[in-house]
C-alpha positions as CSV (number, residue, x, y, z in Angstrom):
1,M,0.6,-0.2,0.5
2,S,1.3,3.4,-0.9
3,D,1.9,6.6,1.8
4,T,-1.1,7.6,-1.0
5,D,-3.3,5.3,-0.2
6,D,-2.3,5.4,3.6
7,F,-3.9,8.7,3.6
8,Y,-6.5,8.2,2.0
9,L,-7.8,5.6,4.0
10,Q,-7.0,7.9,7.5
11,V,-9.0,10.5,6.1
12,A,-11.7,8.1,5.6
13,Y,-11.6,6.9,9.0
14,A,-11.2,9.9,10.8
15,L,-14.5,10.6,8.5
16,S,-16.3,7.6,9.5
17,G,-15.7,8.2,13.1
18,C,-17.5,11.9,12.0
19,Q,-20.9,10.3,10.9
20,L,-21.1,7.6,13.8
21,V,-21.1,10.6,16.3
22,E,-24.1,12.0,14.1
23,Q,-25.2,8.9,14.5
24,E,-25.3,8.9,18.0
25,L,-27.4,12.7,17.7
26,K,-29.7,11.2,15.9
27,L,-30.3,7.9,18.5
28,Y,-31.0,10.7,21.1
29,I,-32.2,12.8,19.2
30,S,-35.1,10.3,18.4
31,E,-35.4,8.8,21.9
32,A,-35.5,11.5,23.5
33,L,-38.8,12.9,21.6
34,E,-39.6,9.3,22.2
35,Y,-39.5,10.1,25.4
36,V,-41.7,13.6,25.0
37,R,-44.3,11.4,23.2
38,K,-45.0,9.5,25.6
39,C,-44.6,11.6,28.4
40,V,-47.3,13.6,27.4
41,G,-49.1,10.8,26.5
42,K,-52.7,12.5,24.8
43,R,-52.5,15.5,26.7
44,L,-51.2,17.9,24.1
45,P,-50.3,16.2,20.0
46,F,-47.0,16.0,20.1
47,K,-45.5,15.2,16.1
48,M,-41.6,16.0,16.4
49,V,-39.7,12.2,15.4
50,G,-36.6,11.3,15.4
51,Q,-36.8,11.0,11.4
52,D,-37.4,14.3,11.7
53,Y,-33.7,14.4,11.6
54,E,-32.4,11.8,9.2
55,D,-30.8,14.2,6.5
56,A,-30.0,16.6,8.9
57,S,-27.0,18.0,9.2
58,L,-24.1,17.9,12.5
59,E,-25.4,21.8,13.0
60,R,-28.0,21.3,13.5
61,L,-28.5,18.5,15.2
62,I,-26.5,20.5,17.5
63,Q,-28.6,22.3,17.9
64,A,-32.0,19.9,18.3
65,F,-29.0,18.0,20.6
66,R,-28.5,21.5,22.1
67,K,-32.8,21.5,23.4
68,L,-32.6,18.7,24.1
69,T,-30.1,18.6,27.7
70,N,-29.1,20.3,30.2
71,N,-25.1,20.0,29.7
72,D,-24.2,22.5,27.9
73,E,-20.0,21.5,28.9
74,L,-20.9,18.6,25.8
75,V,-22.7,21.1,23.2
76,D,-20.0,23.4,23.0
77,E,-17.7,20.7,22.8
78,L,-20.0,19.1,20.2
79,N,-19.2,22.4,18.3
80,K,-15.6,22.1,18.5
81,F,-16.0,18.7,17.2
82,K,-18.2,20.3,14.1
83,T,-15.7,23.0,12.9
84,E,-12.4,21.1,13.1
85,R,-14.9,18.0,11.9
86,N,-15.8,20.8,8.6
87,F,-12.3,21.9,8.2
88,I,-11.6,18.4,7.7
89,S,-13.3,16.3,4.5
90,H,-14.6,19.3,3.0
91,K,-10.5,21.2,3.1
92,G,-8.7,18.5,4.7
93,I,-7.3,16.9,1.4
94,A,-7.3,20.3,-0.6
95,H,-5.0,21.4,1.9
96,C,-2.9,18.5,1.8
97,L,-2.2,18.2,-2.4
98,D,0.8,20.3,-3.8
99,P,0.0,23.0,-7.3
100,M,0.8,20.4,-9.5
101,G,-2.5,17.7,-7.6
102,D,0.4,15.9,-5.6
103,L,0.4,14.9,-2.3
104,G,2.7,16.9,-0.1
105,D,4.5,15.4,2.1
106,I,5.2,18.7,4.5
107,W,1.4,18.8,4.6
108,V,0.6,15.5,4.6
109,A,2.6,15.5,8.7
110,E,1.1,18.2,9.6
111,F,-2.1,17.0,8.9
112,M,-2.0,13.8,10.4
113,P,-2.7,14.8,13.8
114,R,-5.3,16.5,13.3
115,L,-7.0,12.5,11.5
116,Q,-5.3,10.5,14.7
117,A,-7.2,14.2,17.0
118,V,-10.4,14.0,15.5
119,Q,-10.7,10.3,15.6
120,V,-10.3,10.4,19.6
121,E,-12.5,13.0,19.9
122,A,-15.5,11.7,17.3
123,E,-15.1,8.0,20.0
124,R,-14.9,10.6,23.3
125,L,-17.7,12.1,22.0
126,R,-20.3,9.2,21.1
127,R,-19.7,8.3,24.2
128,A,-20.5,10.6,26.4
129,I,-23.8,11.5,24.1
130,R,-24.8,7.9,24.9
131,E,-23.5,9.0,28.4
132,E,-25.5,11.6,28.3
133,G,-29.2,9.4,27.4
134,G,-28.6,7.1,30.1
135,S,-30.6,9.4,32.0
136,F,-33.9,8.7,30.6
137,K,-33.6,5.7,28.2
138,C,-34.8,2.9,31.1
139,H,-37.2,5.3,31.8
140,L,-38.2,5.5,28.2
141,Y,-38.2,1.6,28.1
142,F,-39.2,0.3,31.6
143,G,-41.6,3.3,32.9
144,E,-45.0,4.0,32.5
145,F,-46.5,6.5,31.0
146,Q,-50.5,7.4,31.3
147,E,-51.7,7.9,28.9
């Protein structure tokens, strides 16, 4: 495998971690909305569902998550993560190309730590989002709700 192939695999691996953060947010939002729906019962129409966020951007997911949690620190961390994810996904590869369109060794060497850091941060954030949902998931699945 060439260094070029290895670089693109590292980019793909980093971006897949970012996708998993988005998926974790979608799951949290879906379960939180389902919990609210069960709590409200038939007393008030509540038609919001997780599917409303199926194709949402990371920014929109974070905005929805912010409204469903009191963990402002985690929301701030997600916003910082979003900024780095946006750089990697939209400008990262182009940042590493020389004027001829080839990967520049110096730029790749500078960029690799960012890729590795976003991979680690993605995993940490996924766990944090999952833990945040633990505060209501037990009630969602095993709680008793009035109709």
